Amino acid sequence: MSVLITKILSRRLLKYPQNYGIISTISKAHVIFRGLCTSESGVNLSIYENQETRVSPLWLRHHCQCQNCVHPSTHQRVLIPGDLRNSSTVKSVTLDKKSVEENIKIVWNDDHVSTYKIKWLQDNIGDNYAGLNGSENNNVDSTTDISEVSVNFDDFLNNNNRGLQKFMGHIQKFGFALIVDAPPDTVSTKKAIERIAQPQVTMFGGLYEFQSDLKHADTAYTSDYVHLHTDCTYFTEPNGLQVFHCLEHIGEGGINSVADGFKIAQEFSREYPDQYEILKSIPVPWHYIDPGKYSFYNVAPILQHNPYTDKLQCLRYNPHDMAPLNTIPLVNVSEFYESIINFSDKLEKKAVWFKLHPGMILFTDNWRVLHGRSEFTGSRKMCGSYITRSDWLSKFKVMFGNVQDGSNACTYLNGTLTSYCKHNFSK
Ligand SMILES: C[N+](C)(C)CCCC[C@H](N)C(=O)O
Ligand SMILES: O=C(O)CCC(=O)C(=O)O
């Protein structure tokens, strides 16, 4: 294999000598290139059983984990990319199978020594990027029993972290989770929120209370029906988690709705692939206007894909907060409306309804799950907060190390989400 590389490259070497340093061959038939590397060059490392992986010497040198290259206290890089020019030619590569953790040792041209744990290389080489997208087989739908999406308040706060882990596993797997049996007050709500992260401060405040008093120019501060939506569509980055706790309701209605936007978008893409592409590509303007106080405005598609994985990453949709649609080319207006009308109908049909009683604190992943509420009568006092996506994902990674493990923290039970809600939450 390495001999073949040498033959191919020697022909290229004659043609493009300026691209290559001196080719040096070392033990175990690994072909190494001095100087700056091109795409054809690399170090062939035995990272996986019975196969070799060609890795860029620049990447390897840049990822030296020694205490001179990574600050021992802050874990930040000491090396800057420009430093790689003088230390990225391999002098020797040795595989140490005897140490507790198998590792590969590389000595560089400046005699710097780098040691890489095989497991670390396996976890970090290549496009392992998966991000947190609530993978397709982990969706809330009618087969999920909502009782399994709940964690008791005391368990949630318990420092053994088991309740918190289970809770965050629910959020990663289903897009939302409930804390039950919480004292129906703002102090307890604040404790629960701060178990994950500090409340995100916005024009509504940090830990906010709201009721039908039009304290802000928004239907959330009325007793009107609020259709399924995600919050903060008008911010550059929508809030990450949405937290609601109904402290008291003396009256009728005020039933909450949730819908798993990722599950619905997945079905929509199968039923209307062309219309899915429209909602993925057409930029939509969103706004929040409180005359004389606030005028937030942002333009972004309803279905925002992760640019690296091309998976749906953020569903941004609030039918109440769409600004004048002056961002759609005239030729696309009719197909846009056909798409958004179908999407809106699908969302509304998929809503799952339940009553948030005092003591139940709902957390939703606002990049994935939509929420709403029916109109109500009487006095209904709510409190809650936003948490940024960066903050809650950070907590998640601390709890699980790797976001993908989160789904193991909870069970996926048959049952009927809708019927459970009807019989258990809508009383
Ligand atoms: C009451 N609370 C602060 C939770 C939200 C207010 C909603 C604001 C806006 N309609 C949006 O959806 O972002
Ligand atoms: O009043 C509620 O239960 C929810 C209101 C709402 O949707 C919001 O504040 O974003």
GROMACS .gro file of N, CA, C and O in nm, residues 158-268:
model
  444
  158ASN      N    1  -3.179   1.601   4.340
  158ASN     CA    2  -3.087   1.518   4.419
  158ASN      C    3  -2.945   1.522   4.361
  158ASN      O    4  -2.926   1.507   4.240
  159ASN      N    5  -2.849   1.543   4.449
  159ASN     CA    6  -2.711   1.558   4.401
  159ASN      C    7  -2.649   1.430   4.348
  159ASN      O    8  -2.538   1.431   4.295
  160ASN      N    9  -2.725   1.318   4.358
  160ASN     CA   10  -2.667   1.197   4.297
  160ASN      C   11  -2.678   1.202   4.144
  160ASN      O   12  -2.631   1.115   4.074
  161ASN      N   13  -2.745   1.308   4.096
  161ASN     CA   14  -2.753   1.333   3.950
  161ASN      C   15  -2.835   1.233   3.872
  161ASN      O   16  -2.855   1.250   3.751
  162ARG      N   17  -2.885   1.130   3.937
  162ARG     CA   18  -2.959   1.029   3.859
  162ARG      C   19  -3.087   1.091   3.801
  162ARG      O   20  -3.119   1.070   3.684
  163GLY      N   21  -3.157   1.171   3.881
  163GLY     CA   22  -3.282   1.233   3.831
  163GLY      C   23  -3.253   1.329   3.718
  163GLY      O   24  -3.321   1.331   3.616
  164LEU      N   25  -3.146   1.408   3.735
  164LEU     CA   26  -3.111   1.507   3.631
  164LEU      C   27  -3.070   1.436   3.502
  164LEU      O   28  -3.110   1.476   3.392
  165GLN      N   29  -2.994   1.328   3.516
  165GLN     CA   30  -2.951   1.254   3.397
  165GLN      C   31  -3.072   1.199   3.323
  165GLN      O   32  -3.085   1.213   3.201
  166LYS      N   33  -3.165   1.140   3.400
  166LYS     CA   34  -3.284   1.082   3.338
  166LYS      C   35  -3.362   1.192   3.266
  166LYS      O   36  -3.405   1.178   3.151
  167PHE      N   37  -3.374   1.307   3.333
  167PHE     CA   38  -3.451   1.420   3.277
  167PHE      C   39  -3.389   1.467   3.146
  167PHE      O   40  -3.456   1.484   3.045
  168MET      N   41  -3.258   1.484   3.147
  168MET     CA   42  -3.193   1.536   3.026
  168MET      C   43  -3.194   1.431   2.915
  168MET      O   44  -3.200   1.462   2.797
  169GLY      N   45  -3.195   1.304   2.957
  169GLY     CA   46  -3.210   1.198   2.857
  169GLY      C   47  -3.345   1.209   2.789
  169GLY      O   48  -3.358   1.194   2.668
  170HIS      N   49  -3.450   1.241   2.867
  170HIS     CA   50  -3.584   1.258   2.808
  170HIS      C   51  -3.582   1.372   2.708
  170HIS      O   52  -3.639   1.362   2.599
  171ILE      N   53  -3.516   1.482   2.744
  171ILE     CA   54  -3.516   1.598   2.654
  171ILE      C   55  -3.444   1.563   2.524
  171ILE      O   56  -3.490   1.594   2.414
  172GLN      N   57  -3.331   1.490   2.538
  172GLN     CA   58  -3.256   1.457   2.415
  172GLN      C   59  -3.338   1.361   2.329
  172GLN      O   60  -3.345   1.374   2.207
  173LYS      N   61  -3.408   1.268   2.395
  173LYS     CA   62  -3.477   1.164   2.318
  173LYS      C   63  -3.613   1.211   2.268
  173LYS      O   64  -3.652   1.184   2.154
  174PHE      N   65  -3.687   1.284   2.353
  174PHE     CA   66  -3.826   1.316   2.317
  174PHE      C   67  -3.846   1.464   2.284
  174PHE      O   68  -3.948   1.503   2.232
  175GLY      N   69  -3.748   1.548   2.324
  175GLY     CA   70  -3.762   1.690   2.295
  175GLY      C   71  -3.828   1.767   2.407
  175GLY      O   72  -3.835   1.889   2.403
  176PHE      N   73  -3.883   1.697   2.507
  176PHE     CA   74  -3.938   1.769   2.623
  176PHE      C   75  -3.939   1.677   2.743
  176PHE      O   76  -3.917   1.555   2.731
  177ALA      N   77  -3.957   1.735   2.861
  177ALA     CA   78  -3.962   1.655   2.984
  177ALA      C   79  -4.040   1.735   3.089
  177ALA      O   80  -4.053   1.857   3.079
  178LEU      N   81  -4.092   1.664   3.186
  178LEU     CA   82  -4.173   1.727   3.291
  178LEU      C   83  -4.112   1.696   3.428
  178LEU      O   84  -4.070   1.583   3.453
  179ILE      N   85  -4.107   1.797   3.513
  179ILE     CA   86  -4.079   1.773   3.654
  179ILE      C   87  -4.215   1.772   3.723
  179ILE      O   88  -4.300   1.859   3.696
  180VAL      N   89  -4.241   1.671   3.806
  180VAL     CA   90  -4.370   1.664   3.874
  180VAL      C   91  -4.350   1.672   4.026
  180VAL      O   92  -4.239   1.655   4.075
  181ASP      N   93  -4.459   1.705   4.096
  181ASP     CA   94  -4.457   1.715   4.243
  181ASP      C   95  -4.365   1.826   4.293
  181ASP      O   96  -4.303   1.815   4.400
  182ALA      N   97  -4.352   1.935   4.213
  182ALA     CA   98  -4.271   2.049   4.259
  182ALA      C   99  -4.360   2.140   4.343
  182ALA      O  100  -4.480   2.154   4.315
  183PRO      N  101  -4.304   2.206   4.444
  183PRO     CA  102  -4.383   2.307   4.516
  183PRO      C  103  -4.426   2.416   4.417
  183PRO      O  104  -4.342   2.461   4.337
  184PRO      N  105  -4.552   2.453   4.412
  184PRO     CA  106  -4.601   2.547   4.309
  184PRO      C  107  -4.564   2.692   4.339
  184PRO      O  108  -4.649   2.776   4.368
  185ASP      N  109  -4.431   2.720   4.336
  185ASP     CA  110  -4.387   2.858   4.364
  185ASP      C  111  -4.264   2.891   4.278
  185ASP      O  112  -4.198   2.801   4.223
  186THR      N  113  -4.234   3.020   4.270
  186THR     CA  114  -4.125   3.062   4.181
  186THR      C  115  -3.989   3.022   4.236
  186THR      O  116  -3.898   2.992   4.159
  187VAL      N  117  -3.978   3.014   4.369
  187VAL     CA  118  -3.847   2.976   4.429
  187VAL      C  119  -3.811   2.835   4.385
  187VAL      O  120  -3.698   2.809   4.339
  188SER      N  121  -3.907   2.743   4.392
  188SER     CA  122  -3.880   2.603   4.350
  188SER      C  123  -3.855   2.596   4.200
  188SER      O  124  -3.770   2.521   4.154
  189THR      N  125  -3.930   2.676   4.125
  189THR     CA  126  -3.910   2.678   3.979
  189THR      C  127  -3.768   2.725   3.947
  189THR      O  128  -3.699   2.667   3.863
  190LYS      N  129  -3.725   2.828   4.019
  190LYS     CA  130  -3.589   2.882   3.997
  190LYS      C  131  -3.485   2.776   4.032
  190LYS      O  132  -3.387   2.756   3.958
  191LYS      N  133  -3.508   2.702   4.140
  191LYS     CA  134  -3.414   2.595   4.180
  191LYS      C  135  -3.403   2.491   4.068
  191LYS      O  136  -3.294   2.448   4.031
  192ALA      N  137  -3.519   2.455   4.014
  192ALA     CA  138  -3.518   2.352   3.908
  192ALA      C  139  -3.443   2.403   3.785
  192ALA      O  140  -3.359   2.334   3.728
  193ILE      N  141  -3.472   2.528   3.748
  193ILE     CA  142  -3.407   2.584   3.628
  193ILE      C  143  -3.255   2.591   3.648
  193ILE      O  144  -3.178   2.545   3.564
  194GLU      N  145  -3.215   2.638   3.766
  194GLU     CA  146  -3.071   2.656   3.790
  194GLU      C  147  -2.997   2.525   3.809
  194GLU      O  148  -2.875   2.520   3.810
  195ARG      N  149  -3.073   2.415   3.822
  195ARG     CA  150  -3.010   2.281   3.826
  195ARG      C  151  -2.946   2.253   3.690
  195ARG      O  152  -2.852   2.175   3.677
  196ILE      N  153  -3.004   2.317   3.585
  196ILE     CA  154  -2.948   2.299   3.449
  196ILE      C  155  -2.856   2.416   3.415
  196ILE      O  156  -2.740   2.397   3.379
  197ALA      N  157  -2.908   2.541   3.427
  197ALA     CA  158  -2.825   2.657   3.394
  197ALA      C  159  -2.894   2.783   3.445
  197ALA      O  160  -3.011   2.780   3.484
  198GLN      N  161  -2.823   2.895   3.436
  198GLN     CA  162  -2.883   3.023   3.474
  198GLN      C  163  -2.991   3.059   3.372
  198GLN      O  164  -2.974   3.030   3.252
  199PRO      N  165  -3.099   3.122   3.416
  199PRO     CA  166  -3.200   3.167   3.319
  199PRO      C  167  -3.139   3.264   3.218
  199PRO      O  168  -3.052   3.345   3.254
  200GLN      N  169  -3.182   3.253   3.093
  200GLN     CA  170  -3.138   3.348   2.989
  200GLN      C  171  -3.217   3.477   3.009
  200GLN      O  172  -3.340   3.474   3.022
  201VAL      N  173  -3.148   3.590   3.016
  201VAL     CA  174  -3.217   3.718   3.039
  201VAL      C  175  -3.257   3.778   2.905
  201VAL      O  176  -3.175   3.792   2.814
  202THR      N  177  -3.387   3.812   2.890
  202THR     CA  178  -3.436   3.876   2.767
  202THR      C  179  -3.525   3.994   2.809
  202THR      O  180  -3.533   4.027   2.927
  203MET      N  181  -3.594   4.052   2.711
  203MET     CA  182  -3.683   4.164   2.744
  203MET      C  183  -3.793   4.123   2.840
  203MET      O  184  -3.856   4.207   2.903
  204PHE      N  185  -3.815   3.990   2.853
  204PHE     CA  186  -3.919   3.945   2.945
  204PHE      C  187  -3.865   3.929   3.087
  204PHE      O  188  -3.939   3.902   3.181
  205GLY      N  189  -3.728   3.940   3.100
  205GLY     CA  190  -3.665   3.918   3.231
  205GLY      C  191  -3.586   3.788   3.230
  205GLY      O  192  -3.564   3.727   3.124
  206GLY      N  193  -3.542   3.744   3.348
  206GLY     CA  194  -3.470   3.616   3.356
  206GLY      C  195  -3.570   3.509   3.394
  206GLY      O  196  -3.635   3.448   3.310
  207LEU      N  197  -3.591   3.491   3.526
  207LEU     CA  198  -3.702   3.406   3.570
  207LEU      C  199  -3.827   3.494   3.562
  207LEU      O  200  -3.837   3.595   3.632
  208TYR      N  201  -3.917   3.467   3.469
  208TYR     CA  202  -4.030   3.559   3.449
  208TYR      C  203  -4.162   3.497   3.500
  208TYR      O  204  -4.177   3.376   3.507
  209GLU      N  205  -4.251   3.586   3.537
  209GLU     CA  206  -4.389   3.545   3.569
  209GLU      C  207  -4.479   3.612   3.466
  209GLU      O  208  -4.448   3.722   3.418
  210PHE      N  209  -4.585   3.545   3.426
  210PHE     CA  210  -4.675   3.612   3.332
  210PHE      C  211  -4.818   3.570   3.355
  210PHE      O  212  -4.846   3.459   3.403
  211GLN      N  213  -4.908   3.659   3.318
  211GLN     CA  214  -5.052   3.634   3.328
  211GLN      C  215  -5.123   3.724   3.227
  211GLN      O  216  -5.057   3.800   3.155
  212SER      N  217  -5.254   3.716   3.222
  212SER     CA  218  -5.327   3.792   3.118
  212SER      C  219  -5.346   3.937   3.160
  212SER      O  220  -5.457   3.982   3.190
  213ASP      N  221  -5.233   4.012   3.160
  213ASP     CA  222  -5.238   4.154   3.202
  213ASP      C  223  -5.174   4.246   3.099
  213ASP      O  224  -5.150   4.363   3.124
  214LEU      N  225  -5.141   4.186   2.981
  214LEU     CA  226  -5.077   4.264   2.873
  214LEU      C  227  -4.959   4.347   2.922
  214LEU      O  228  -4.932   4.456   2.873
  215LYS      N  229  -4.886   4.287   3.015
  215LYS     CA  230  -4.763   4.354   3.064
  215LYS      C  231  -4.665   4.372   2.949
  215LYS      O  232  -4.587   4.466   2.945
  216HIS      N  233  -4.672   4.279   2.854
  216HIS     CA  234  -4.592   4.293   2.731
  216HIS      C  235  -4.687   4.283   2.612
  216HIS      O  236  -4.794   4.220   2.621
  217ALA      N  237  -4.653   4.343   2.503
  217ALA     CA  238  -4.738   4.343   2.383
  217ALA      C  239  -4.732   4.208   2.315
  217ALA      O  240  -4.673   4.191   2.208
  218ASP      N  241  -4.792   4.107   2.383
  218ASP     CA  242  -4.785   3.971   2.328
  218ASP      C  243  -4.903   3.889   2.380
  218ASP      O  244  -4.944   3.902   2.495
  219THR      N  245  -4.954   3.801   2.292
  219THR     CA  246  -5.075   3.725   2.329
  219THR      C  247  -5.049   3.628   2.444
  219THR      O  248  -5.145   3.583   2.508
  220ALA      N  249  -4.921   3.602   2.473
  220ALA     CA  250  -4.894   3.519   2.592
  220ALA      C  251  -4.944   3.590   2.717
  220ALA      O  252  -4.981   3.526   2.816
  221TYR      N  253  -4.951   3.722   2.708
  221TYR     CA  254  -4.994   3.805   2.822
  221TYR      C  255  -5.141   3.843   2.809
  221TYR      O  256  -5.185   3.950   2.851
  222THR      N  257  -5.215   3.753   2.740
  222THR     CA  258  -5.362   3.766   2.732
  222THR      C  259  -5.419   3.629   2.769
  222THR      O  260  -5.344   3.538   2.804
  223SER      N  261  -5.552   3.614   2.754
  223SER     CA  262  -5.612   3.481   2.778
  223SER      C  263  -5.650   3.416   2.645
  223SER      O  264  -5.726   3.319   2.641
  224ASP      N  265  -5.594   3.470   2.535
  224ASP     CA  266  -5.628   3.418   2.402
  224ASP      C  267  -5.564   3.282   2.375
  224ASP      O  268  -5.468   3.243   2.443
  225TYR      N  269  -5.614   3.217   2.273
  225TYR     CA  270  -5.555   3.092   2.222
  225TYR      C  271  -5.419   3.126   2.160
  225TYR      O  272  -5.405   3.227   2.090
  226VAL      N  273  -5.319   3.047   2.190
  226VAL     CA  274  -5.186   3.066   2.129
  226VAL      C  275  -5.153   2.938   2.052
  226VAL      O  276  -5.140   2.830   2.113
  227HIS      N  277  -5.144   2.953   1.920
  227HIS     CA  278  -5.118   2.835   1.836
  227HIS      C  279  -4.977   2.779   1.860
  227HIS      O  280  -4.889   2.850   1.911
  228LEU      N  281  -4.959   2.656   1.819
  228LEU     CA  282  -4.827   2.591   1.832
  228LEU      C  283  -4.718   2.680   1.771
  228LEU      O  284  -4.734   2.732   1.661
  229HIS      N  285  -4.611   2.697   1.844
  229HIS     CA  286  -4.500   2.782   1.796
  229HIS      C  287  -4.374   2.751   1.874
  229HIS      O  288  -4.379   2.683   1.978
  230THR      N  289  -4.265   2.805   1.824
  230THR     CA  290  -4.141   2.808   1.904
  230THR      C  291  -4.117   2.955   1.938
  230THR      O  292  -4.158   3.044   1.863
  231ASP      N  293  -4.050   2.978   2.048
  231ASP     CA  294  -4.028   3.116   2.092
  231ASP      C  295  -3.904   3.179   2.028
  231ASP      O  296  -3.819   3.109   1.975
  232CYS      N  297  -3.901   3.312   2.037
  232CYS     CA  298  -3.782   3.391   2.002
  232CYS      C  299  -3.734   3.367   1.859
  232CYS      O  300  -3.615   3.366   1.832
  233THR      N  301  -3.831   3.352   1.768
  233THR     CA  302  -3.795   3.333   1.626
  233THR      C  303  -3.723   3.457   1.573
  233THR      O  304  -3.652   3.451   1.474
  234TYR      N  305  -3.746   3.571   1.638
  234TYR     CA  306  -3.695   3.703   1.594
  234TYR      C  307  -3.554   3.730   1.648
  234TYR      O  308  -3.496   3.834   1.624
  235PHE      N  309  -3.503   3.638   1.732
  235PHE     CA  310  -3.364   3.651   1.779
  235PHE      C  311  -3.270   3.583   1.679
  235PHE      O  312  -3.309   3.489   1.610
  236THR      N  313  -3.144   3.628   1.674
  236THR     CA  314  -3.045   3.561   1.589
  236THR      C  315  -3.041   3.412   1.626
  236THR      O  316  -3.034   3.325   1.540
  237GLU      N  317  -3.048   3.385   1.756
  237GLU     CA  318  -3.050   3.246   1.803
  237GLU      C  319  -3.170   3.230   1.895
  237GLU      O  320  -3.175   3.294   2.001
  238PRO      N  321  -3.268   3.147   1.858
  238PRO     CA  322  -3.382   3.126   1.948
  238PRO      C  323  -3.337   3.068   2.082
  238PRO      O  324  -3.233   3.001   2.089
  239ASN      N  325  -3.415   3.091   2.185
  239ASN     CA  326  -3.383   3.032   2.316
  239ASN      C  327  -3.372   2.881   2.305
  239ASN      O  328  -3.440   2.819   2.223
  240GLY      N  329  -3.286   2.822   2.386
  240GLY     CA  330  -3.262   2.677   2.375
  240GLY      C  331  -3.371   2.597   2.443
  240GLY      O  332  -3.440   2.516   2.381
  241LEU      N  333  -3.391   2.620   2.575
  241LEU     CA  334  -3.499   2.549   2.647
  241LEU      C  335  -3.604   2.652   2.685
  241LEU      O  336  -3.575   2.769   2.709
  242GLN      N  337  -3.726   2.604   2.691
  242GLN     CA  338  -3.843   2.685   2.732
  242GLN      C  339  -3.897   2.620   2.858
  242GLN      O  340  -3.914   2.498   2.862
  243VAL      N  341  -3.918   2.698   2.963
  243VAL     CA  342  -3.965   2.641   3.089
  243VAL      C  343  -4.098   2.707   3.130
  243VAL      O  344  -4.109   2.830   3.129
  244PHE      N  345  -4.197   2.621   3.159
  244PHE     CA  346  -4.328   2.673   3.202
  244PHE      C  347  -4.372   2.604   3.331
  244PHE      O  348  -4.364   2.481   3.342
  245HIS      N  349  -4.420   2.683   3.423
  245HIS     CA  350  -4.478   2.628   3.546
  245HIS      C  351  -4.606   2.706   3.576
  245HIS      O  352  -4.599   2.828   3.596
  246CYS      N  353  -4.721   2.636   3.573
  246CYS     CA  354  -4.847   2.703   3.607
  246CYS      C  355  -4.862   2.703   3.759
  246CYS      O  356  -4.881   2.598   3.819
  247LEU      N  357  -4.851   2.819   3.819
  247LEU     CA  358  -4.853   2.828   3.967
  247LEU      C  359  -4.995   2.823   4.020
  247LEU      O  360  -5.020   2.777   4.132
  248GLU      N  361  -5.086   2.875   3.936
  248GLU     CA  362  -5.227   2.878   3.982
  248GLU      C  363  -5.317   2.907   3.864
  248GLU      O  364  -5.282   2.988   3.779
  249HIS      N  365  -5.430   2.840   3.858
  249HIS     CA  366  -5.530   2.874   3.756
  249HIS      C  367  -5.668   2.854   3.817
  249HIS      O  368  -5.708   2.742   3.846
  250ILE      N  369  -5.737   2.966   3.835
  250ILE     CA  370  -5.876   2.958   3.884
  250ILE      C  371  -5.963   2.995   3.766
  250ILE      O  372  -5.976   3.113   3.730
  251GLY      N  373  -6.008   2.894   3.695
  251GLY     CA  374  -6.086   2.918   3.573
  251GLY      C  375  -6.083   2.794   3.485
  251GLY      O  376  -6.043   2.686   3.529
  252GLU      N  377  -6.124   2.813   3.361
  252GLU     CA  378  -6.134   2.700   3.265
  252GLU      C  379  -6.033   2.717   3.152
  252GLU      O  380  -5.987   2.829   3.124
  253GLY      N  381  -6.005   2.608   3.084
  253GLY     CA  382  -5.919   2.611   2.966
  253GLY      C  383  -5.772   2.623   3.003
  253GLY      O  384  -5.728   2.567   3.102
  254GLY      N  385  -5.697   2.695   2.924
  254GLY     CA  386  -5.553   2.709   2.952
  254GLY      C  387  -5.482   2.575   2.944
  254GLY      O  388  -5.391   2.546   3.019
  255ILE      N  389  -5.532   2.490   2.850
  255ILE     CA  390  -5.467   2.358   2.828
  255ILE      C  391  -5.343   2.381   2.742
  255ILE      O  392  -5.347   2.454   2.644
  256ASN      N  393  -5.233   2.316   2.776
  256ASN     CA  394  -5.109   2.333   2.698
  256ASN      C  395  -5.098   2.229   2.586
  256ASN      O  396  -5.151   2.118   2.598
  257SER      N  397  -5.031   2.269   2.482
  257SER     CA  398  -5.006   2.175   2.371
  257SER      C  399  -4.857   2.168   2.343
  257SER      O  400  -4.784   2.266   2.365
  258VAL      N  401  -4.812   2.050   2.301
  258VAL     CA  402  -4.675   2.033   2.251
  258VAL      C  403  -4.680   1.949   2.124
  258VAL      O  404  -4.775   1.875   2.101
  259ALA      N  405  -4.580   1.968   2.042
  259ALA     CA  406  -4.570   1.885   1.920
  259ALA      C  407  -4.422   1.870   1.887
  259ALA      O  408  -4.345   1.967   1.898
  260ASP      N  409  -4.383   1.749   1.849
  260ASP     CA  410  -4.242   1.723   1.818
  260ASP      C  411  -4.215   1.765   1.674
  260ASP      O  412  -4.243   1.692   1.579
  261GLY      N  413  -4.161   1.883   1.659
  261GLY     CA  414  -4.139   1.941   1.526
  261GLY      C  415  -4.049   1.856   1.439
  261GLY      O  416  -4.065   1.849   1.317
  262PHE      N  417  -3.952   1.787   1.502
  262PHE     CA  418  -3.861   1.705   1.422
  262PHE      C  419  -3.936   1.586   1.362
  262PHE      O  420  -3.919   1.551   1.246
  263LYS      N  421  -4.022   1.526   1.444
  263LYS     CA  422  -4.099   1.410   1.396
  263LYS      C  423  -4.191   1.454   1.283
  263LYS      O  424  -4.201   1.391   1.178
  264ILE      N  425  -4.256   1.567   1.303
  264ILE     CA  426  -4.352   1.617   1.203
  264ILE      C  427  -4.279   1.657   1.075
  264ILE      O  428  -4.322   1.624   0.964
  265ALA      N  429  -4.163   1.722   1.090
  265ALA     CA  430  -4.087   1.763   0.971
  265ALA      C  431  -4.039   1.640   0.893
  265ALA      O  432  -4.040   1.639   0.769
  266GLN      N  433  -4.005   1.535   0.968
  266GLN     CA  434  -3.959   1.411   0.903
  266GLN      C  435  -4.073   1.353   0.819
  266GLN      O  436  -4.054   1.317   0.702
  267GLU      N  437  -4.193   1.350   0.877
  267GLU     CA  438  -4.310   1.298   0.803
  267GLU      C  439  -4.342   1.390   0.685
  267GLU      O  440  -4.372   1.345   0.574
  268PHE      N  441  -4.332   1.522   0.710
  268PHE     CA  442  -4.362   1.620   0.604
  268PHE      C  443  -4.267   1.602   0.485
  268PHE      O  444  -4.308   1.610   0.369
   0.00000   0.00000   0.00000
